[in-house]
Amino acid sequence: MGKKRILITGGCGFIGSLVVQNLLATSHEIFVIDDLSSGDRLAIPETLVNLKICDIRSKAAKEYIKEFAPHFVIHLAAQIDVQVSLEQQQLDADINIMGTLNVIEACKEIANFERFVFASSAAVYGNNTELPLMEDALPMPISPYGMSKWIGEQYLKLNDEMEDFPYCVLRFANVYGQKEAGAKDVISDFLEKVRNNESPVIYGDGEQTRDFVYVADIAEALILALNVRENGVYNISTGEQTSINDVLLVMSNVLQVVVVPENRSHRVGDVRDSRLSNTKFQKVTGWCPQYTLAKGLKQMHLENQRQKMILVK
Ligand SMILES: NC(=O)c1ccc[n+]([C@@H]2O[C@H](COP(=O)([O-])OP(=O)(O)OC[C@H]3O[C@@H](n4cnc5c(N)ncnc54)[C@H](O)[C@@H]3O)[C@@H](O)[C@H]2O)c1
């Protein structure tokens, strides 16, 4: 791929900032839109990236996209907190559906537009229990967040059917990695608790399972998705099922500490088991997750140690 213009919405966030860092090692021109509602402007090098601080729902964002005329968009900006989506359904829908539509509409006005990569989620599958979940499994969202992501996907499909809009949807399993701000994933939450000598909270018996995928693997998949020729939906996952109890075991081994959890009653609405097949994306791109849970946890631990040393200096 020659030099292209690439826009990353939500580029100051957890996943977006890593995508930006990886793309900066290429010759592409990088632009970011972020309203900094949960992202950090210092997460990306200001001098190397054109950052527009605005809301994806705004007219300013639409104008900016048309002016910059990217060949590719990696659309990550979103309301990502399931709890917030339950409490503020309209806000969630406004950002995740109307905001996504605003970006799609701007892209449709770009003459040489090549592909829209959309960050979706396993939350779309919700209560579907046919494991491993394949991309054609029936969506059964159990939260407004899962619903708003699914509707975002549907708008892409519809625009493709109506006007040949090139898109690629990536449904991420449970992403984990060193996260400084915003809603924490279960793994960074556990790590923080352990470091602070607090007990991680397990809801239910801890035998519920998830498919944990490390953020570096997600960032690589998002960049590979730019080259996917066939429009459609692709799961990004490890294809492995790990129980919450096993997460704590691996964490104890990596950190060399004894972790004693606090057990609370099962949370209504929590899915029991989750595992996503990743063979479709692997076949198309050759992508393969590089991080086992132990490797990902070691990496997070190292990053945390490094940050602490910087603070001490
Ligand atoms: N982290 C996960 O486990 C996970 C799992 C599945 C899907 N996803 C999806 O991946 C994407 C990135 O998630 P993340 O974990 O990096 O989240 P994040 O909150 O760290 O990043 C989102 C970024 O978008 C920005 N943003 C939010 N609302 C905005 C708006 N209205 N206008 C402009 N910018 C806005 C935030 O400031 C932030 O920088 C999201 O679309 C999320 O739904 C994440």
mmCIF file of C-alpha atoms and ligand atoms in Angstrom:
data_model
loop_
_atom_site.group_PDB
_atom_site.id
_atom_site.type_symbol
_atom_site.label_atom_id
_atom_site.label_comp_id
_atom_site.label_asym_id
_atom_site.label_seq_id
_atom_site.Cartn_x
_atom_site.Cartn_y
_atom_site.Cartn_z
ATOM 1 C CA MET A 1 0.000 0.000 0.000
ATOM 2 C CA GLY A 2 1.454 3.396 -0.993
ATOM 3 C CA LYS A 3 1.234 6.468 1.197
ATOM 4 C CA LYS A 4 -2.354 6.970 2.354
ATOM 5 C CA ARG A 5 -4.299 9.353 4.550
ATOM 6 C CA ILE A 6 -5.728 7.529 7.550
ATOM 7 C CA LEU A 7 -8.151 8.941 10.097
ATOM 8 C CA ILE A 8 -8.460 7.325 13.513
ATOM 9 C CA THR A 9 -11.485 8.444 15.501
ATOM 10 C CA GLY A 10 -10.943 7.898 19.210
ATOM 11 C CA GLY A 11 -7.197 7.888 18.526
ATOM 12 C CA CYS A 12 -6.352 9.182 22.018
ATOM 13 C CA GLY A 13 -8.011 6.186 23.681
ATOM 14 C CA PHE A 14 -6.761 2.841 24.951
ATOM 15 C CA ILE A 15 -6.821 0.976 21.630
ATOM 16 C CA GLY A 16 -6.634 4.041 19.352
ATOM 17 C CA SER A 17 -3.405 5.411 20.802
ATOM 18 C CA LEU A 18 -1.647 2.092 20.133
ATOM 19 C CA VAL A 19 -2.991 2.015 16.571
ATOM 20 C CA VAL A 20 -1.684 5.567 16.078
ATOM 21 C CA GLN A 21 1.753 4.636 17.466
ATOM 22 C CA ASN A 22 1.951 1.618 15.143
ATOM 23 C CA LEU A 23 0.851 3.635 12.112
ATOM 24 C CA LEU A 24 3.434 6.322 12.853
ATOM 25 C CA ALA A 25 6.088 3.734 12.009
ATOM 26 C CA THR A 26 4.688 3.657 8.430
ATOM 27 C CA SER A 27 4.738 6.368 5.768
ATOM 28 C CA HIS A 28 0.999 7.080 6.030
ATOM 29 C CA GLU A 29 -0.398 10.472 7.003
ATOM 30 C CA ILE A 30 -2.232 10.161 10.331
ATOM 31 C CA PHE A 31 -5.170 12.220 11.554
ATOM 32 C CA VAL A 32 -7.108 11.830 14.766
ATOM 33 C CA ILE A 33 -10.516 13.019 15.915
ATOM 34 C CA ASP A 34 -11.133 12.728 19.638
ATOM 35 C CA ASP A 35 -13.194 14.742 22.107
ATOM 36 C CA LEU A 36 -10.934 13.589 24.984
ATOM 37 C CA SER A 37 -13.977 12.467 26.984
ATOM 38 C CA SER A 38 -12.004 9.404 28.080
ATOM 39 C CA GLY A 39 -8.882 9.677 25.929
ATOM 40 C CA ASP A 40 -5.630 11.403 26.800
ATOM 41 C CA ARG A 41 -4.056 13.873 24.373
ATOM 42 C CA LEU A 42 -0.611 12.974 25.717
ATOM 43 C CA ALA A 43 -1.151 9.355 24.650
ATOM 44 C CA ILE A 44 -0.135 10.301 21.100
ATOM 45 C CA PRO A 45 2.816 12.483 19.995
ATOM 46 C CA GLU A 46 1.296 15.882 19.277
ATOM 47 C CA THR A 47 3.966 16.958 16.811
ATOM 48 C CA LEU A 48 3.518 13.915 14.551
ATOM 49 C CA VAL A 49 -0.255 13.611 14.492
ATOM 50 C CA ASN A 50 -2.905 16.069 13.371
ATOM 51 C CA LEU A 51 -5.355 16.019 16.252
ATOM 52 C CA LYS A 52 -8.790 17.604 15.949
ATOM 53 C CA ILE A 53 -10.492 17.835 19.316
ATOM 54 C CA CYS A 54 -14.191 17.533 18.585
ATOM 55 C CA ASP A 55 -17.215 15.307 19.000
ATOM 56 C CA ILE A 56 -17.848 12.746 16.225
ATOM 57 C CA ARG A 57 -21.489 13.852 16.268
ATOM 58 C CA SER A 58 -20.625 17.434 15.353
ATOM 59 C CA LYS A 59 -20.749 19.368 12.121
ATOM 60 C CA ALA A 60 -17.126 20.323 12.764
ATOM 61 C CA ALA A 61 -16.132 16.642 12.685
ATOM 62 C CA LYS A 62 -17.975 16.084 9.416
ATOM 63 C CA GLU A 63 -16.383 19.129 7.791
ATOM 64 C CA TYR A 64 -12.944 18.151 9.035
ATOM 65 C CA ILE A 65 -13.282 14.632 7.586
ATOM 66 C CA LYS A 66 -14.366 15.980 4.204
ATOM 67 C CA GLU A 67 -11.512 18.497 4.184
ATOM 68 C CA PHE A 68 -8.851 15.926 5.120
ATOM 69 C CA ALA A 69 -10.459 13.371 2.744
ATOM 70 C CA PRO A 70 -8.930 10.207 4.233
ATOM 71 C CA HIS A 71 -8.541 7.058 2.153
ATOM 72 C CA PHE A 72 -9.225 5.021 5.292
ATOM 73 C CA VAL A 73 -11.078 5.504 8.567
ATOM 74 C CA ILE A 74 -10.550 3.401 11.669
ATOM 75 C CA HIS A 75 -13.617 4.280 13.713
ATOM 76 C CA LEU A 76 -12.993 3.692 17.410
ATOM 77 C CA ALA A 77 -14.600 6.715 19.084
ATOM 78 C CA ALA A 78 -17.524 5.458 21.125
ATOM 79 C CA GLN A 79 -19.310 5.337 24.425
ATOM 80 C CA ILE A 80 -17.830 2.030 25.613
ATOM 81 C CA ASP A 81 -19.157 1.560 29.136
ATOM 82 C CA VAL A 82 -21.944 -1.050 29.371
ATOM 83 C CA GLN A 83 -23.069 0.350 32.729
ATOM 84 C CA VAL A 84 -23.351 3.883 31.290
ATOM 85 C CA SER A 85 -25.318 2.449 28.362
ATOM 86 C CA LEU A 86 -27.813 0.929 30.819
ATOM 87 C CA GLU A 87 -28.195 4.190 32.730
ATOM 88 C CA GLN A 88 -28.130 6.587 29.747
ATOM 89 C CA GLN A 89 -29.517 4.731 26.759
ATOM 90 C CA GLN A 90 -30.048 7.856 24.686
ATOM 91 C CA LEU A 91 -26.500 9.083 25.214
ATOM 92 C CA ASP A 92 -25.118 5.688 24.217
ATOM 93 C CA ALA A 93 -27.282 5.579 21.076
ATOM 94 C CA ASP A 94 -26.458 9.172 20.227
ATOM 95 C CA ILE A 95 -22.691 8.630 20.269
ATOM 96 C CA ASN A 96 -22.548 5.072 18.954
ATOM 97 C CA ILE A 97 -25.271 5.292 16.316
ATOM 98 C CA MET A 98 -25.660 8.965 15.358
ATOM 99 C CA GLY A 99 -21.936 9.654 15.788
ATOM 100 C CA THR A 100 -21.056 6.667 13.604
ATOM 101 C CA LEU A 101 -23.577 7.795 10.981
ATOM 102 C CA ASN A 102 -22.050 11.277 10.942
ATOM 103 C CA VAL A 103 -18.628 9.767 10.174
ATOM 104 C CA ILE A 104 -20.079 7.388 7.552
ATOM 105 C CA GLU A 105 -21.900 10.247 5.807
ATOM 106 C CA ALA A 106 -18.733 12.335 5.665
ATOM 107 C CA CYS A 107 -16.822 9.389 4.153
ATOM 108 C CA LYS A 108 -19.483 8.885 1.496
ATOM 109 C CA GLU A 109 -18.660 12.335 0.164
ATOM 110 C CA ILE A 110 -14.988 11.495 -0.352
ATOM 111 C CA ALA A 111 -14.242 10.589 -3.966
ATOM 112 C CA ASN A 112 -11.314 8.220 -3.407
ATOM 113 C CA PHE A 113 -12.495 6.670 -0.147
ATOM 114 C CA GLU A 114 -11.169 3.098 0.263
ATOM 115 C CA ARG A 115 -12.416 1.541 3.519
ATOM 116 C CA PHE A 116 -14.215 2.135 6.802
ATOM 117 C CA VAL A 117 -12.993 -0.104 9.636
ATOM 118 C CA PHE A 118 -15.489 -0.242 12.492
ATOM 119 C CA ALA A 119 -14.686 -1.346 16.041
ATOM 120 C CA SER A 120 -17.594 -3.506 17.147
ATOM 121 C CA SER A 121 -17.881 -5.886 20.040
ATOM 122 C CA ALA A 122 -18.730 -9.396 21.228
ATOM 123 C CA ALA A 123 -21.524 -7.591 23.111
ATOM 124 C CA VAL A 124 -23.464 -7.886 19.839
ATOM 125 C CA TYR A 125 -23.770 -11.668 20.448
ATOM 126 C CA GLY A 126 -25.040 -11.100 23.998
ATOM 127 C CA ASN A 127 -27.060 -14.103 25.092
ATOM 128 C CA ASN A 128 -26.209 -16.297 22.125
ATOM 129 C CA THR A 129 -24.603 -19.412 23.623
ATOM 130 C CA GLU A 130 -23.519 -21.298 20.477
ATOM 131 C CA LEU A 131 -19.795 -21.453 21.233
ATOM 132 C CA PRO A 132 -17.494 -20.735 19.576
ATOM 133 C CA LEU A 133 -19.432 -17.758 18.271
ATOM 134 C CA MET A 134 -19.135 -17.467 14.512
ATOM 135 C CA GLU A 135 -19.735 -14.208 12.668
ATOM 136 C CA ASP A 136 -23.081 -15.424 11.302
ATOM 137 C CA ALA A 137 -24.428 -16.344 14.774
ATOM 138 C CA LEU A 138 -27.652 -14.589 15.692
ATOM 139 C CA PRO A 139 -27.042 -11.214 17.419
ATOM 140 C CA MET A 140 -28.803 -11.195 20.803
ATOM 141 C CA PRO A 141 -27.538 -8.059 22.587
ATOM 142 C CA ILE A 142 -28.395 -7.792 26.275
ATOM 143 C CA SER A 143 -27.278 -4.190 26.761
ATOM 144 C CA PRO A 144 -27.926 -0.894 24.966
ATOM 145 C CA TYR A 145 -24.159 -0.858 24.216
ATOM 146 C CA GLY A 146 -24.385 -4.222 22.380
ATOM 147 C CA MET A 147 -27.463 -2.948 20.579
ATOM 148 C CA SER A 148 -25.880 0.362 19.505
ATOM 149 C CA LYS A 149 -22.792 -1.435 18.166
ATOM 150 C CA TRP A 150 -24.989 -3.829 16.195
ATOM 151 C CA ILE A 151 -26.980 -0.975 14.697
ATOM 152 C CA GLY A 152 -23.717 0.761 13.703
ATOM 153 C CA GLU A 153 -22.785 -2.438 11.857
ATOM 154 C CA GLN A 154 -26.200 -2.551 10.174
ATOM 155 C CA TYR A 155 -25.817 0.987 8.841
ATOM 156 C CA LEU A 156 -22.516 0.001 7.239
ATOM 157 C CA LYS A 157 -24.107 -3.070 5.637
ATOM 158 C CA LEU A 158 -27.041 -1.034 4.390
ATOM 159 C CA ASN A 159 -24.819 1.678 2.910
ATOM 160 C CA ASP A 160 -22.835 -1.024 1.145
ATOM 161 C CA GLU A 161 -26.034 -2.529 -0.273
ATOM 162 C CA MET A 162 -27.313 0.884 -1.365
ATOM 163 C CA GLU A 163 -24.090 2.488 -2.573
ATOM 164 C CA ASP A 164 -21.172 0.015 -2.489
ATOM 165 C CA PHE A 165 -19.692 1.494 0.654
ATOM 166 C CA PRO A 166 -16.435 -0.353 1.499
ATOM 167 C CA TYR A 167 -16.312 -1.455 5.120
ATOM 168 C CA CYS A 168 -14.917 -3.991 7.530
ATOM 169 C CA VAL A 169 -16.429 -4.674 10.953
ATOM 170 C CA LEU A 170 -14.183 -6.127 13.650
ATOM 171 C CA ARG A 171 -15.972 -7.619 16.642
ATOM 172 C CA PHE A 172 -13.527 -7.632 19.520
ATOM 173 C CA ALA A 173 -13.684 -10.178 22.341
ATOM 174 C CA ASN A 174 -12.669 -8.947 25.838
ATOM 175 C CA VAL A 175 -9.748 -6.600 25.246
ATOM 176 C CA TYR A 176 -7.213 -6.127 28.043
ATOM 177 C CA GLY A 177 -4.021 -4.130 28.488
ATOM 178 C CA GLN A 178 -2.497 -1.331 30.532
ATOM 179 C CA LYS A 179 -5.243 1.289 30.766
ATOM 180 C CA GLU A 180 -4.722 4.539 32.613
ATOM 181 C CA ALA A 181 -8.170 6.117 32.510
ATOM 182 C CA GLY A 182 -11.784 5.369 31.653
ATOM 183 C CA ALA A 183 -13.756 2.169 32.188
ATOM 184 C CA LYS A 184 -11.351 -0.595 33.163
ATOM 185 C CA ASP A 185 -11.495 -4.128 31.818
ATOM 186 C CA VAL A 186 -11.645 -6.912 34.393
ATOM 187 C CA ILE A 187 -7.929 -7.698 34.057
ATOM 188 C CA SER A 188 -6.584 -4.157 34.572
ATOM 189 C CA ASP A 189 -9.061 -3.745 37.413
ATOM 190 C CA PHE A 190 -7.754 -6.940 39.089
ATOM 191 C CA LEU A 191 -4.139 -5.862 38.556
ATOM 192 C CA GLU A 192 -4.754 -2.448 40.077
ATOM 193 C CA LYS A 193 -6.419 -4.009 43.116
ATOM 194 C CA VAL A 194 -3.596 -6.495 43.617
ATOM 195 C CA ARG A 195 -0.979 -3.738 43.365
ATOM 196 C CA ASN A 196 -2.901 -1.723 45.977
ATOM 197 C CA ASN A 197 -3.179 -4.744 48.294
ATOM 198 C CA GLU A 198 -6.936 -4.848 47.805
ATOM 199 C CA SER A 199 -9.023 -7.911 46.972
ATOM 200 C CA PRO A 200 -10.271 -8.285 43.411
ATOM 201 C CA VAL A 201 -14.029 -8.799 43.333
ATOM 202 C CA ILE A 202 -15.389 -11.936 41.686
ATOM 203 C CA TYR A 203 -19.106 -12.011 40.924
ATOM 204 C CA GLY A 204 -20.615 -15.484 41.205
ATOM 205 C CA ASP A 205 -18.456 -18.614 41.423
ATOM 206 C CA GLY A 206 -15.691 -17.282 39.150
ATOM 207 C CA GLU A 207 -16.135 -20.188 36.748
ATOM 208 C CA GLN A 208 -17.674 -17.910 34.112
ATOM 209 C CA THR A 209 -15.370 -17.727 31.090
ATOM 210 C CA ARG A 210 -14.243 -15.030 28.675
ATOM 211 C CA ASP A 211 -12.093 -14.793 25.575
ATOM 212 C CA PHE A 212 -9.331 -12.360 26.593
ATOM 213 C CA VAL A 213 -7.409 -10.733 23.773
ATOM 214 C CA TYR A 214 -4.426 -8.457 24.319
ATOM 215 C CA VAL A 215 -4.589 -4.871 23.056
ATOM 216 C CA ALA A 216 -1.446 -5.223 20.898
ATOM 217 C CA ASP A 217 -3.134 -8.034 18.939
ATOM 218 C CA ILE A 218 -6.215 -5.840 18.488
ATOM 219 C CA ALA A 219 -4.132 -2.911 17.189
ATOM 220 C CA GLU A 220 -2.420 -5.185 14.677
ATOM 221 C CA ALA A 221 -5.772 -6.573 13.492
ATOM 222 C CA LEU A 222 -7.167 -3.066 12.963
ATOM 223 C CA ILE A 223 -4.260 -2.153 10.709
ATOM 224 C CA LEU A 224 -4.478 -5.430 8.764
ATOM 225 C CA ALA A 225 -8.194 -4.792 8.287
ATOM 226 C CA LEU A 226 -7.353 -1.819 6.053
ATOM 227 C CA ASN A 227 -6.313 -4.353 3.406
ATOM 228 C CA VAL A 228 -9.295 -6.700 3.719
ATOM 229 C CA ARG A 229 -11.027 -6.703 0.336
ATOM 230 C CA GLU A 230 -14.267 -8.429 1.297
ATOM 231 C CA ASN A 231 -16.815 -6.290 3.124
ATOM 232 C CA GLY A 232 -18.205 -7.966 6.208
ATOM 233 C CA VAL A 233 -17.876 -8.888 9.859
ATOM 234 C CA TYR A 234 -14.798 -10.483 11.433
ATOM 235 C CA ASN A 235 -14.253 -11.664 15.017
ATOM 236 C CA ILE A 236 -10.991 -10.667 16.677
ATOM 237 C CA SER A 237 -10.297 -13.007 19.562
ATOM 238 C CA THR A 238 -7.961 -15.698 20.827
ATOM 239 C CA GLY A 239 -10.525 -18.463 20.418
ATOM 240 C CA GLU A 240 -9.630 -19.532 23.983
ATOM 241 C CA GLN A 241 -11.953 -19.614 27.005
ATOM 242 C CA THR A 242 -10.478 -18.603 30.369
ATOM 243 C CA SER A 243 -12.379 -18.567 33.646
ATOM 244 C CA ILE A 244 -12.138 -15.579 35.984
ATOM 245 C CA ASN A 245 -10.660 -17.903 38.630
ATOM 246 C CA ASP A 246 -7.944 -18.907 36.153
ATOM 247 C CA VAL A 247 -7.185 -15.244 35.424
ATOM 248 C CA LEU A 248 -6.371 -14.815 39.104
ATOM 249 C CA LEU A 249 -4.202 -17.945 39.102
ATOM 250 C CA VAL A 250 -2.171 -16.748 36.108
ATOM 251 C CA MET A 251 -1.913 -13.300 37.708
ATOM 252 C CA SER A 252 -0.624 -14.790 40.976
ATOM 253 C CA ASN A 253 2.065 -16.662 39.020
ATOM 254 C CA VAL A 254 3.128 -13.656 36.973
ATOM 255 C CA LEU A 255 3.249 -11.225 39.913
ATOM 256 C CA GLN A 256 4.478 -13.865 42.349
ATOM 257 C CA VAL A 257 1.876 -12.921 44.945
ATOM 258 C CA VAL A 258 -0.980 -14.677 46.665
ATOM 259 C CA VAL A 259 -4.241 -13.152 45.497
ATOM 260 C CA VAL A 260 -7.293 -13.600 47.709
ATOM 261 C CA PRO A 261 -10.484 -12.523 45.927
ATOM 262 C CA GLU A 262 -13.671 -11.200 47.464
ATOM 263 C CA ASN A 263 -16.669 -13.188 46.225
ATOM 264 C CA ARG A 264 -19.968 -11.407 45.631
ATOM 265 C CA SER A 265 -23.228 -12.674 44.219
ATOM 266 C CA HIS A 266 -23.688 -13.167 40.494
ATOM 267 C CA ARG A 267 -24.556 -10.008 38.544
ATOM 268 C CA VAL A 268 -27.794 -10.113 36.562
ATOM 269 C CA GLY A 269 -27.105 -9.659 32.860
ATOM 270 C CA ASP A 270 -23.603 -11.188 32.922
ATOM 271 C CA VAL A 271 -23.100 -13.742 30.162
ATOM 272 C CA ARG A 272 -21.904 -17.133 31.543
ATOM 273 C CA ASP A 273 -19.421 -18.137 28.844
ATOM 274 C CA SER A 274 -17.904 -16.451 25.827
ATOM 275 C CA ARG A 275 -15.547 -17.561 23.081
ATOM 276 C CA LEU A 276 -15.317 -16.239 19.553
ATOM 277 C CA SER A 277 -13.959 -18.108 16.557
ATOM 278 C CA ASN A 278 -11.237 -16.063 14.825
ATOM 279 C CA THR A 279 -10.672 -18.355 11.830
ATOM 280 C CA LYS A 280 -12.414 -16.055 9.311
ATOM 281 C CA PHE A 281 -10.042 -13.138 9.937
ATOM 282 C CA GLN A 282 -7.032 -15.476 10.169
ATOM 283 C CA LYS A 283 -7.837 -16.955 6.743
ATOM 284 C CA VAL A 284 -8.224 -13.560 5.084
ATOM 285 C CA THR A 285 -5.229 -11.767 6.632
ATOM 286 C CA GLY A 286 -2.913 -14.365 8.177
ATOM 287 C CA TRP A 287 -3.348 -12.556 11.511
ATOM 288 C CA CYS A 288 -2.791 -14.698 14.568
ATOM 289 C CA PRO A 289 -2.919 -13.528 18.197
ATOM 290 C CA GLN A 290 0.624 -13.341 19.594
ATOM 291 C CA TYR A 291 -0.225 -12.980 23.283
ATOM 292 C CA THR A 292 -1.262 -15.730 25.661
ATOM 293 C CA LEU A 293 -2.821 -14.443 28.874
ATOM 294 C CA ALA A 294 0.450 -15.000 30.769
ATOM 295 C CA LYS A 295 2.440 -13.111 28.105
ATOM 296 C CA GLY A 296 -0.043 -10.228 28.072
ATOM 297 C CA LEU A 297 -0.003 -9.989 31.867
ATOM 298 C CA LYS A 298 3.804 -10.003 31.925
ATOM 299 C CA GLN A 299 3.819 -7.190 29.384
ATOM 300 C CA MET A 300 1.345 -5.156 31.480
ATOM 301 C CA HIS A 301 3.444 -5.751 34.562
ATOM 302 C CA LEU A 302 6.610 -4.602 32.758
ATOM 303 C CA GLU A 303 4.895 -1.458 31.452
ATOM 304 C CA ASN A 304 3.689 -0.635 34.937
ATOM 305 C CA GLN A 305 7.207 -1.053 36.383
ATOM 306 C CA ARG A 306 8.614 1.167 33.622
ATOM 307 C CA GLN A 307 6.059 3.901 34.326
ATOM 308 C CA LYS A 308 6.823 3.778 38.027
ATOM 309 C CA MET A 309 10.546 4.232 37.304
ATOM 310 C CA ILE A 310 9.805 7.245 35.081
ATOM 311 C CA LEU A 311 7.729 8.794 37.886
ATOM 312 C CA VAL A 312 10.505 8.219 40.430
ATOM 313 C CA LYS A 313 13.089 9.872 38.134
HETATM 314 N N1 LIG B 1 -11.795 -2.180 25.209
HETATM 315 C C1 LIG B 1 -12.584 -3.207 24.915
HETATM 316 O O1 LIG B 1 -12.642 -4.230 25.641
HETATM 317 C C2 LIG B 1 -13.434 -3.191 23.680
HETATM 318 C C3 LIG B 1 -14.133 -4.368 23.351
HETATM 319 C C4 LIG B 1 -14.929 -4.346 22.220
HETATM 320 C C5 LIG B 1 -15.012 -3.211 21.449
HETATM 321 N N2 LIG B 1 -14.330 -2.080 21.792
HETATM 322 C C6 LIG B 1 -14.470 -0.891 20.965
HETATM 323 O O2 LIG B 1 -13.185 -0.398 20.609
HETATM 324 C C7 LIG B 1 -13.250 1.033 20.503
HETATM 325 C C8 LIG B 1 -12.145 1.678 21.320
HETATM 326 O O3 LIG B 1 -12.308 1.300 22.672
HETATM 327 P P1 LIG B 1 -11.261 1.693 23.809
HETATM 328 O O4 LIG B 1 -11.243 0.562 24.760
HETATM 329 O O5 LIG B 1 -10.004 2.176 23.200
HETATM 330 O O6 LIG B 1 -12.043 2.884 24.501
HETATM 331 P P2 LIG B 1 -11.525 4.316 25.021
HETATM 332 O O7 LIG B 1 -12.623 4.901 25.830
HETATM 333 O O8 LIG B 1 -10.183 4.194 25.645
HETATM 334 O O9 LIG B 1 -11.373 5.102 23.656
HETATM 335 C C9 LIG B 1 -12.440 5.760 23.025
HETATM 336 C C10 LIG B 1 -11.913 7.083 22.547
HETATM 337 O O10 LIG B 1 -12.985 7.768 21.873
HETATM 338 C C11 LIG B 1 -13.082 9.093 22.376
HETATM 339 N N3 LIG B 1 -14.495 9.486 22.266
HETATM 340 C C12 LIG B 1 -15.540 9.013 22.986
HETATM 341 N N4 LIG B 1 -16.673 9.613 22.606
HETATM 342 C C13 LIG B 1 -16.341 10.478 21.618
HETATM 343 C C14 LIG B 1 -17.076 11.383 20.811
HETATM 344 N N5 LIG B 1 -18.399 11.525 20.963
HETATM 345 N N6 LIG B 1 -16.415 12.109 19.894
HETATM 346 C C15 LIG B 1 -15.070 11.995 19.740
HETATM 347 N N7 LIG B 1 -14.324 11.153 20.471
HETATM 348 C C16 LIG B 1 -14.951 10.394 21.391
HETATM 349 C C17 LIG B 1 -12.579 9.041 23.812
HETATM 350 O O11 LIG B 1 -12.116 10.287 24.288
HETATM 351 C C18 LIG B 1 -11.467 7.996 23.695
HETATM 352 O O12 LIG B 1 -10.237 8.589 23.380
HETATM 353 C C19 LIG B 1 -14.658 1.441 20.932
HETATM 354 O O13 LIG B 1 -15.429 1.643 19.771
HETATM 355 C C20 LIG B 1 -15.158 0.243 21.697
HETATM 356 O O14 LIG B 1 -16.553 0.142 21.648
HETATM 357 C C21 LIG B 1 -13.525 -2.046 22.901
#
